[in-house]
Tab-separated table of C-alpha atoms and ligand atoms in Angstrom:
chain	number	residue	atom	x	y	z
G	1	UNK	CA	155.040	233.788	83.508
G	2	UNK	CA	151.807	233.504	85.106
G	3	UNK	CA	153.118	230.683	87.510
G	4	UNK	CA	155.904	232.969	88.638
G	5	UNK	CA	154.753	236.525	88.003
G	6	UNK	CA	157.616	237.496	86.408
G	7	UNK	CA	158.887	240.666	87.020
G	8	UNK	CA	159.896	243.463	84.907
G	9	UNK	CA	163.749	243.379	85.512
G	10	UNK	CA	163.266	239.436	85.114
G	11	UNK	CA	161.892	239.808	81.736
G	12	UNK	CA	164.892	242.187	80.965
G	13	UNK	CA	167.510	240.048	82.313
G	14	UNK	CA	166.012	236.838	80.241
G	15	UNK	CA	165.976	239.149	76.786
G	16	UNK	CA	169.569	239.759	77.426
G	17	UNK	CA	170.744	236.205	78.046
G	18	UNK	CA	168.831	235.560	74.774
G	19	UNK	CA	170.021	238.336	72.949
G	20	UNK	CA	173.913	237.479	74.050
G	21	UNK	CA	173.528	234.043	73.091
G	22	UNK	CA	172.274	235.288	69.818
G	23	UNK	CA	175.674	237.286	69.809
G	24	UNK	CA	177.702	234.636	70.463
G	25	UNK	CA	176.585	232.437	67.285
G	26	UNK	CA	179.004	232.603	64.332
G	27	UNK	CA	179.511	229.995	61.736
G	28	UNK	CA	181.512	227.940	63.827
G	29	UNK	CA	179.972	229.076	67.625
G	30	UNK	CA	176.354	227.543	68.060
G	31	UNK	CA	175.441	228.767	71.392
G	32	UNK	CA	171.568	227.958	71.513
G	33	UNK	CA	172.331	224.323	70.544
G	34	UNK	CA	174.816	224.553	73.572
G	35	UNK	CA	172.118	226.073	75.956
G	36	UNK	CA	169.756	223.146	74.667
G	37	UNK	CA	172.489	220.608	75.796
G	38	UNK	CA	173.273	221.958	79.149
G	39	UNK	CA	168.759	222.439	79.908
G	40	UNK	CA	168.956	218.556	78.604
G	41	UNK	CA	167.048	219.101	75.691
G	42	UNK	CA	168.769	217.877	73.144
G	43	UNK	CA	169.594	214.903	74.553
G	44	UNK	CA	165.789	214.531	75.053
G	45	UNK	CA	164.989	215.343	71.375
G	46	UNK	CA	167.625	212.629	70.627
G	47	UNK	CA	166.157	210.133	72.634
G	48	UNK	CA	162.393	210.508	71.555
G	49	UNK	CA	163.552	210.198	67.560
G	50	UNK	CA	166.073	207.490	68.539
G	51	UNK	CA	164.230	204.854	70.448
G	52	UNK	CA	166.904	201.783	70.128
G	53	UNK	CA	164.395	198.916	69.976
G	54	UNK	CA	167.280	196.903	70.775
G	55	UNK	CA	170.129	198.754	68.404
G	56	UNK	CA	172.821	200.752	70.322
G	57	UNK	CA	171.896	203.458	71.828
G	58	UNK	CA	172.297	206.890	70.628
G	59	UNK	CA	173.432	210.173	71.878
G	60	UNK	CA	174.524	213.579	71.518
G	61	UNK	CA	176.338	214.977	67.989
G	62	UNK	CA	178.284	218.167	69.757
G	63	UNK	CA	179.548	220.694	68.122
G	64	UNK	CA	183.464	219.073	67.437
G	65	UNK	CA	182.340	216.591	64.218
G	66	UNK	CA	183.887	217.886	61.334
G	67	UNK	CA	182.141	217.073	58.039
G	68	UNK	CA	185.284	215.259	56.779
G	69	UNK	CA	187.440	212.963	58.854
G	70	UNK	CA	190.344	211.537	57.272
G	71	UNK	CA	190.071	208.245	55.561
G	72	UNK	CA	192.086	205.579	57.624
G	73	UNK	CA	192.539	201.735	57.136
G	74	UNK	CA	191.317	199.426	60.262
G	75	UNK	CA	194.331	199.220	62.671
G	76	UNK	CA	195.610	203.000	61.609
G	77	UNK	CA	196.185	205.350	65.031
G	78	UNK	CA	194.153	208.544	64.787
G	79	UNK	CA	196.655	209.885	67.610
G	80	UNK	CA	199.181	211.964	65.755
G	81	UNK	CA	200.993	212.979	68.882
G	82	UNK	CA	201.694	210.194	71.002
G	83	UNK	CA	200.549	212.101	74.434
G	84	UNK	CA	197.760	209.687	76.974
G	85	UNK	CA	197.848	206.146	77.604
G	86	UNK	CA	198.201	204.230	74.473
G	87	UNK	CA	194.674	202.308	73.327
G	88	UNK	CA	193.353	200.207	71.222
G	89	UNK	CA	189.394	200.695	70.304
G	90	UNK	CA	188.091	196.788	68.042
G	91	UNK	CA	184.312	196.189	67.857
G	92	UNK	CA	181.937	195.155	65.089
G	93	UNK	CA	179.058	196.412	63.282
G	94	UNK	CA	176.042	193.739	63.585
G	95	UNK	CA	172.341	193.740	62.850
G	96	UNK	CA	169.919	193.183	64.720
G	97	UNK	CA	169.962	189.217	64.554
G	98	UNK	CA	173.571	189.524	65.433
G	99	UNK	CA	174.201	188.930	61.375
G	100	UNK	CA	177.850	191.523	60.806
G	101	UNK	CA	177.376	194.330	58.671
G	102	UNK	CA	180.184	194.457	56.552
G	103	UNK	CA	181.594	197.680	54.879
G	104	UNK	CA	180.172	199.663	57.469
G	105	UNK	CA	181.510	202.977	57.769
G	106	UNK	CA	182.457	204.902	61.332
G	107	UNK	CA	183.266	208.362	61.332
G	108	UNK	CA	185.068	208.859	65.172
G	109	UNK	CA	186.513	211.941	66.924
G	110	UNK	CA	187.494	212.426	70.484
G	111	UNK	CA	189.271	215.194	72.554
G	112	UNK	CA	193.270	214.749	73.622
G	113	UNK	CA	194.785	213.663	76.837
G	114	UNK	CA	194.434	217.214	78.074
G	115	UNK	CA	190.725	217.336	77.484
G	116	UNK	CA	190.826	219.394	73.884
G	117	UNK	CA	189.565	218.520	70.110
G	118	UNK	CA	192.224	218.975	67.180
G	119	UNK	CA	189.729	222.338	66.193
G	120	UNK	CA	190.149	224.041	69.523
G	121	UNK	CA	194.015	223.935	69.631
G	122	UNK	CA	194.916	225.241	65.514
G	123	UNK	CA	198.409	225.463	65.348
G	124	UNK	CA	198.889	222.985	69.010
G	125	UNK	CA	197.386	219.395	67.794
G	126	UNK	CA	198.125	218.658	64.096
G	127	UNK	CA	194.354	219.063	62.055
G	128	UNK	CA	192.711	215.940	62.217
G	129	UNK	CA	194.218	214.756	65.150
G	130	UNK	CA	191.552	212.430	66.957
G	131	UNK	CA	189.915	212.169	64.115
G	132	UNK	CA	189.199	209.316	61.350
G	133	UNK	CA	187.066	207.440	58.843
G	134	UNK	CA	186.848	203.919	58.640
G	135	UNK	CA	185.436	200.815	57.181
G	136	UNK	CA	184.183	198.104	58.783
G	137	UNK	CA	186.000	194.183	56.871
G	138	UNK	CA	183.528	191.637	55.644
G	139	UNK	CA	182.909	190.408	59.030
G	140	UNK	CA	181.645	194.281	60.350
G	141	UNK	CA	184.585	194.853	62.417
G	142	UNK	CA	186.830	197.565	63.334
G	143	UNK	CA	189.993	198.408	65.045
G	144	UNK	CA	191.989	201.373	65.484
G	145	UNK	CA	194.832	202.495	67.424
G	146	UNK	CA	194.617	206.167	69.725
G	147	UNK	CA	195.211	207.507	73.767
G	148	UNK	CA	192.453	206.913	76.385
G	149	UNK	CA	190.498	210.690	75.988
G	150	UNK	CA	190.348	212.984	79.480
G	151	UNK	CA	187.217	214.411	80.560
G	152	UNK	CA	186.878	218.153	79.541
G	153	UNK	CA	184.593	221.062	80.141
G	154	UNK	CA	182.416	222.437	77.297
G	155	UNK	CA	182.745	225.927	76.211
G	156	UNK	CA	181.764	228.533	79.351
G	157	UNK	CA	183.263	232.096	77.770
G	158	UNK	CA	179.814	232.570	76.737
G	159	UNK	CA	176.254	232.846	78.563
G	160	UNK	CA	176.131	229.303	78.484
G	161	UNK	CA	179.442	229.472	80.642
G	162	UNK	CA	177.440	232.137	83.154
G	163	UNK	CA	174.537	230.030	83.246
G	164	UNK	CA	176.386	227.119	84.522
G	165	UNK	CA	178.016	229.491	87.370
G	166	UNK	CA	175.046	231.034	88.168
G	167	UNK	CA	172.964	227.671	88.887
G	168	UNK	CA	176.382	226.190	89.991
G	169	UNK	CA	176.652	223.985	88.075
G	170	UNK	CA	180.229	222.544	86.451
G	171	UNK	CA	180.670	222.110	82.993
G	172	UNK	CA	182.330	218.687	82.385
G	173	UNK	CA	181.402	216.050	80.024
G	174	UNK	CA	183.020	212.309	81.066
G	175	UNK	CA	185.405	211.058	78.556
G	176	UNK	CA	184.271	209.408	75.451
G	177	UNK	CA	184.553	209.085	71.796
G	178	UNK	CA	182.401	209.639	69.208
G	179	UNK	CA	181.110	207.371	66.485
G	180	UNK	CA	178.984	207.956	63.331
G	181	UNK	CA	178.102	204.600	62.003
G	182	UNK	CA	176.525	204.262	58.866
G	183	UNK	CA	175.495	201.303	56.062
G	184	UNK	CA	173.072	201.140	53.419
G	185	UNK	CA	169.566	199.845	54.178
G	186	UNK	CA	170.213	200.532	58.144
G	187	UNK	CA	169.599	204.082	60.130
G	188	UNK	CA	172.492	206.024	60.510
G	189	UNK	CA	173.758	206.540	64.860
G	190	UNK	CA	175.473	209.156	66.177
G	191	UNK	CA	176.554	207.833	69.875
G	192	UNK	CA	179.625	207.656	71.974
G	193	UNK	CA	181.423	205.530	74.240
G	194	UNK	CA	182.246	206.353	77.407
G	195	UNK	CA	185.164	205.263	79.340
G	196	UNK	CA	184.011	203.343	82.433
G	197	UNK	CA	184.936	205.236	85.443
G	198	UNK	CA	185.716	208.586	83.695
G	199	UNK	CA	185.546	211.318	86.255
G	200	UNK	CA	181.916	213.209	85.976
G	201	UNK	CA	180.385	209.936	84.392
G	202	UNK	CA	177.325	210.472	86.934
G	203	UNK	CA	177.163	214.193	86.395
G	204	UNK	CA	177.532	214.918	82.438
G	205	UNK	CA	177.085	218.481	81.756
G	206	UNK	CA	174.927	217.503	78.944
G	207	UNK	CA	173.097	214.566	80.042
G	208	UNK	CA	174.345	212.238	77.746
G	209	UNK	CA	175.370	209.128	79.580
G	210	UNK	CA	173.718	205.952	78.811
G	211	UNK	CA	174.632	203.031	80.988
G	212	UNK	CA	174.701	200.715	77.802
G	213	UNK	CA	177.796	203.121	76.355
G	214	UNK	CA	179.840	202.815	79.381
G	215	UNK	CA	182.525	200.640	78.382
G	216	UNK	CA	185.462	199.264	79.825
G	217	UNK	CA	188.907	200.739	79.211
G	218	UNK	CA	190.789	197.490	80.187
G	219	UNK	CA	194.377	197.236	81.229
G	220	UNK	CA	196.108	194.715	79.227
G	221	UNK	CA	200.105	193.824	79.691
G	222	UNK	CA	200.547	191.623	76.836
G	223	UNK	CA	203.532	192.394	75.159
G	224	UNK	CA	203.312	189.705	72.037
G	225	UNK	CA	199.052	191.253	71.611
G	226	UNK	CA	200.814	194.889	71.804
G	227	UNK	CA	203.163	194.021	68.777
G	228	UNK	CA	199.498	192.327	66.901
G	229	UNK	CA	198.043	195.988	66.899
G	230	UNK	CA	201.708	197.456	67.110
G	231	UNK	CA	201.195	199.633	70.129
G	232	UNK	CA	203.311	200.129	73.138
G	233	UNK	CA	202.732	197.628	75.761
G	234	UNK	CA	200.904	198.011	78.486
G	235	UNK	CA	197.637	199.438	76.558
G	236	UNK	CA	194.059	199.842	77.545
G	237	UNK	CA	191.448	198.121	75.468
G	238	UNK	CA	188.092	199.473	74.889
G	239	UNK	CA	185.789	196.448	73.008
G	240	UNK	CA	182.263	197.875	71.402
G	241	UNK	CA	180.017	196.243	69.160
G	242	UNK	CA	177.291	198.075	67.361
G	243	UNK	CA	174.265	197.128	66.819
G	244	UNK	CA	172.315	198.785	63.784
G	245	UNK	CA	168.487	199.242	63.112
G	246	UNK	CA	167.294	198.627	59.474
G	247	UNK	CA	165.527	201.447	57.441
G	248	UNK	CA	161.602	201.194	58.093
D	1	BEZ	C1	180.857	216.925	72.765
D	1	BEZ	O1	180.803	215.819	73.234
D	1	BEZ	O2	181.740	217.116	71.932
D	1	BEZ	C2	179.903	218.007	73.232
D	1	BEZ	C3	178.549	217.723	73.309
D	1	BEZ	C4	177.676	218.713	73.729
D	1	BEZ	C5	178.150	219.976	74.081
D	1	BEZ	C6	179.512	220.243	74.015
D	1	BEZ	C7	180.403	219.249	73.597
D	2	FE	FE1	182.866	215.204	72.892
């Protein structure tokens, strides 16, 4: 305050941003979490209590997890509508020495072809759609069917939103999906994965790009691989492998 000399209408106009984003919170709205994203706090906070040592890098939660995804078996599509350019996601879950970590479990969620999560469209997108629980075989890996995700803008109907404007700023976060990995006797990671050459991968809204999770979406035309992981042919193929860190 000092540095600046604030004024008095200053102050007022800062109590009222506060205040509104105070307003906005419900149960399901969490607009100071949001206003830490966008100021590129959280992703800060993330990264100081997540230093990888060599695991896979972390990154933000956001507020579209849902405490329960549905349970799905490796291979299952968690793209209940059939809208995007068919994909397949395979990786596996290592240590790490590289050793597999099998029976690993990944919680993952992403946003539609149109740039929306199942919870923001009720009554549009099936519930659950994006959404799913696996298990990692003996060897720690993991494959599932779903579209290629579109970039999308976070929520702006609320201070957050005028924020953004008034620093001119856009809100859009590159395409990704989300992964909660977890196995007993390593830390649990929240990350993502972006897709390589997603629109507003250099500018994320929220800061959250780490060159290590930008992975290729590659273009595959091979119709006897498409009827392996029984998806249409020509497919995109996203390949991630996860590296854990062990409890201390
Ligand atoms: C998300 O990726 O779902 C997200 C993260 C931070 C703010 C808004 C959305
Ligand atoms: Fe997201």
């Amino acid at each position: 305050m000092r540095e600046v000399e604030l004024t008095i209408p200053e102050w007022e106009q800062a109590i009222a941003f506060l205040t509104a984003a105070g307003q906005k919170c419900d149960d399901e709205r969490q607009e100071f979490i949001l206003l830490s994203d966008v100021l590129g706090v959280s992703m800060l906070v993330e990264t100081i209590n997540n230093r990888s040592g060599g695991a896979t890098e972390s990154t933000v939660l956001g507020p579209f997890h849902v405490v329960e995804s549905p349970r799905r078996q490796l291979g299952d599509s968690i793209d209940q509508v059939g809208a995007g350019p068919p994909c397949v996601v395979t990786g596996r879950v290592l240590s790490a020495s590289g050793a597999p970590v099998p029976g690993a479990s990944l919680d993952v969620w992403q946003a539609n072809d149109q740039g929306f999560y199942d919870v923001q469209q009720p009554g549009v997108q099936p519930r659950a759609n994006g959404r799913g629980l696996f298990t990692a075989d003996a060897d720690g890996a993991f494959w599932f069917r779903t579209i290629v995700p579109s970039h999308y803008p976070i929520p702006t109907d609320g201070p957050v939103g005028s924020l953004l404007n008034a620093t001119r700023r856009h809100p859009y976060r590159p395409a990704h999906i989300h992964f909660i990995v977890t196995a007993p006797g390593y830390r649990p990671l929240t990350t993502h994965i972006f897709v390589a050459g997603s629109e507003y991968i250099e500018s994320d809204a929220v800061f959250a790009v780490k060159k290590s999770l930008i992975t290729e979406f590659a273009a595959v035309d091979d119709p006897s691989l498409a009827a392996g992981y029984g998806i249409a042919n020509p497919f995109r193929l996203a390949n991630f492998d996860i590296v854990l860190r062990p409890v201390p």
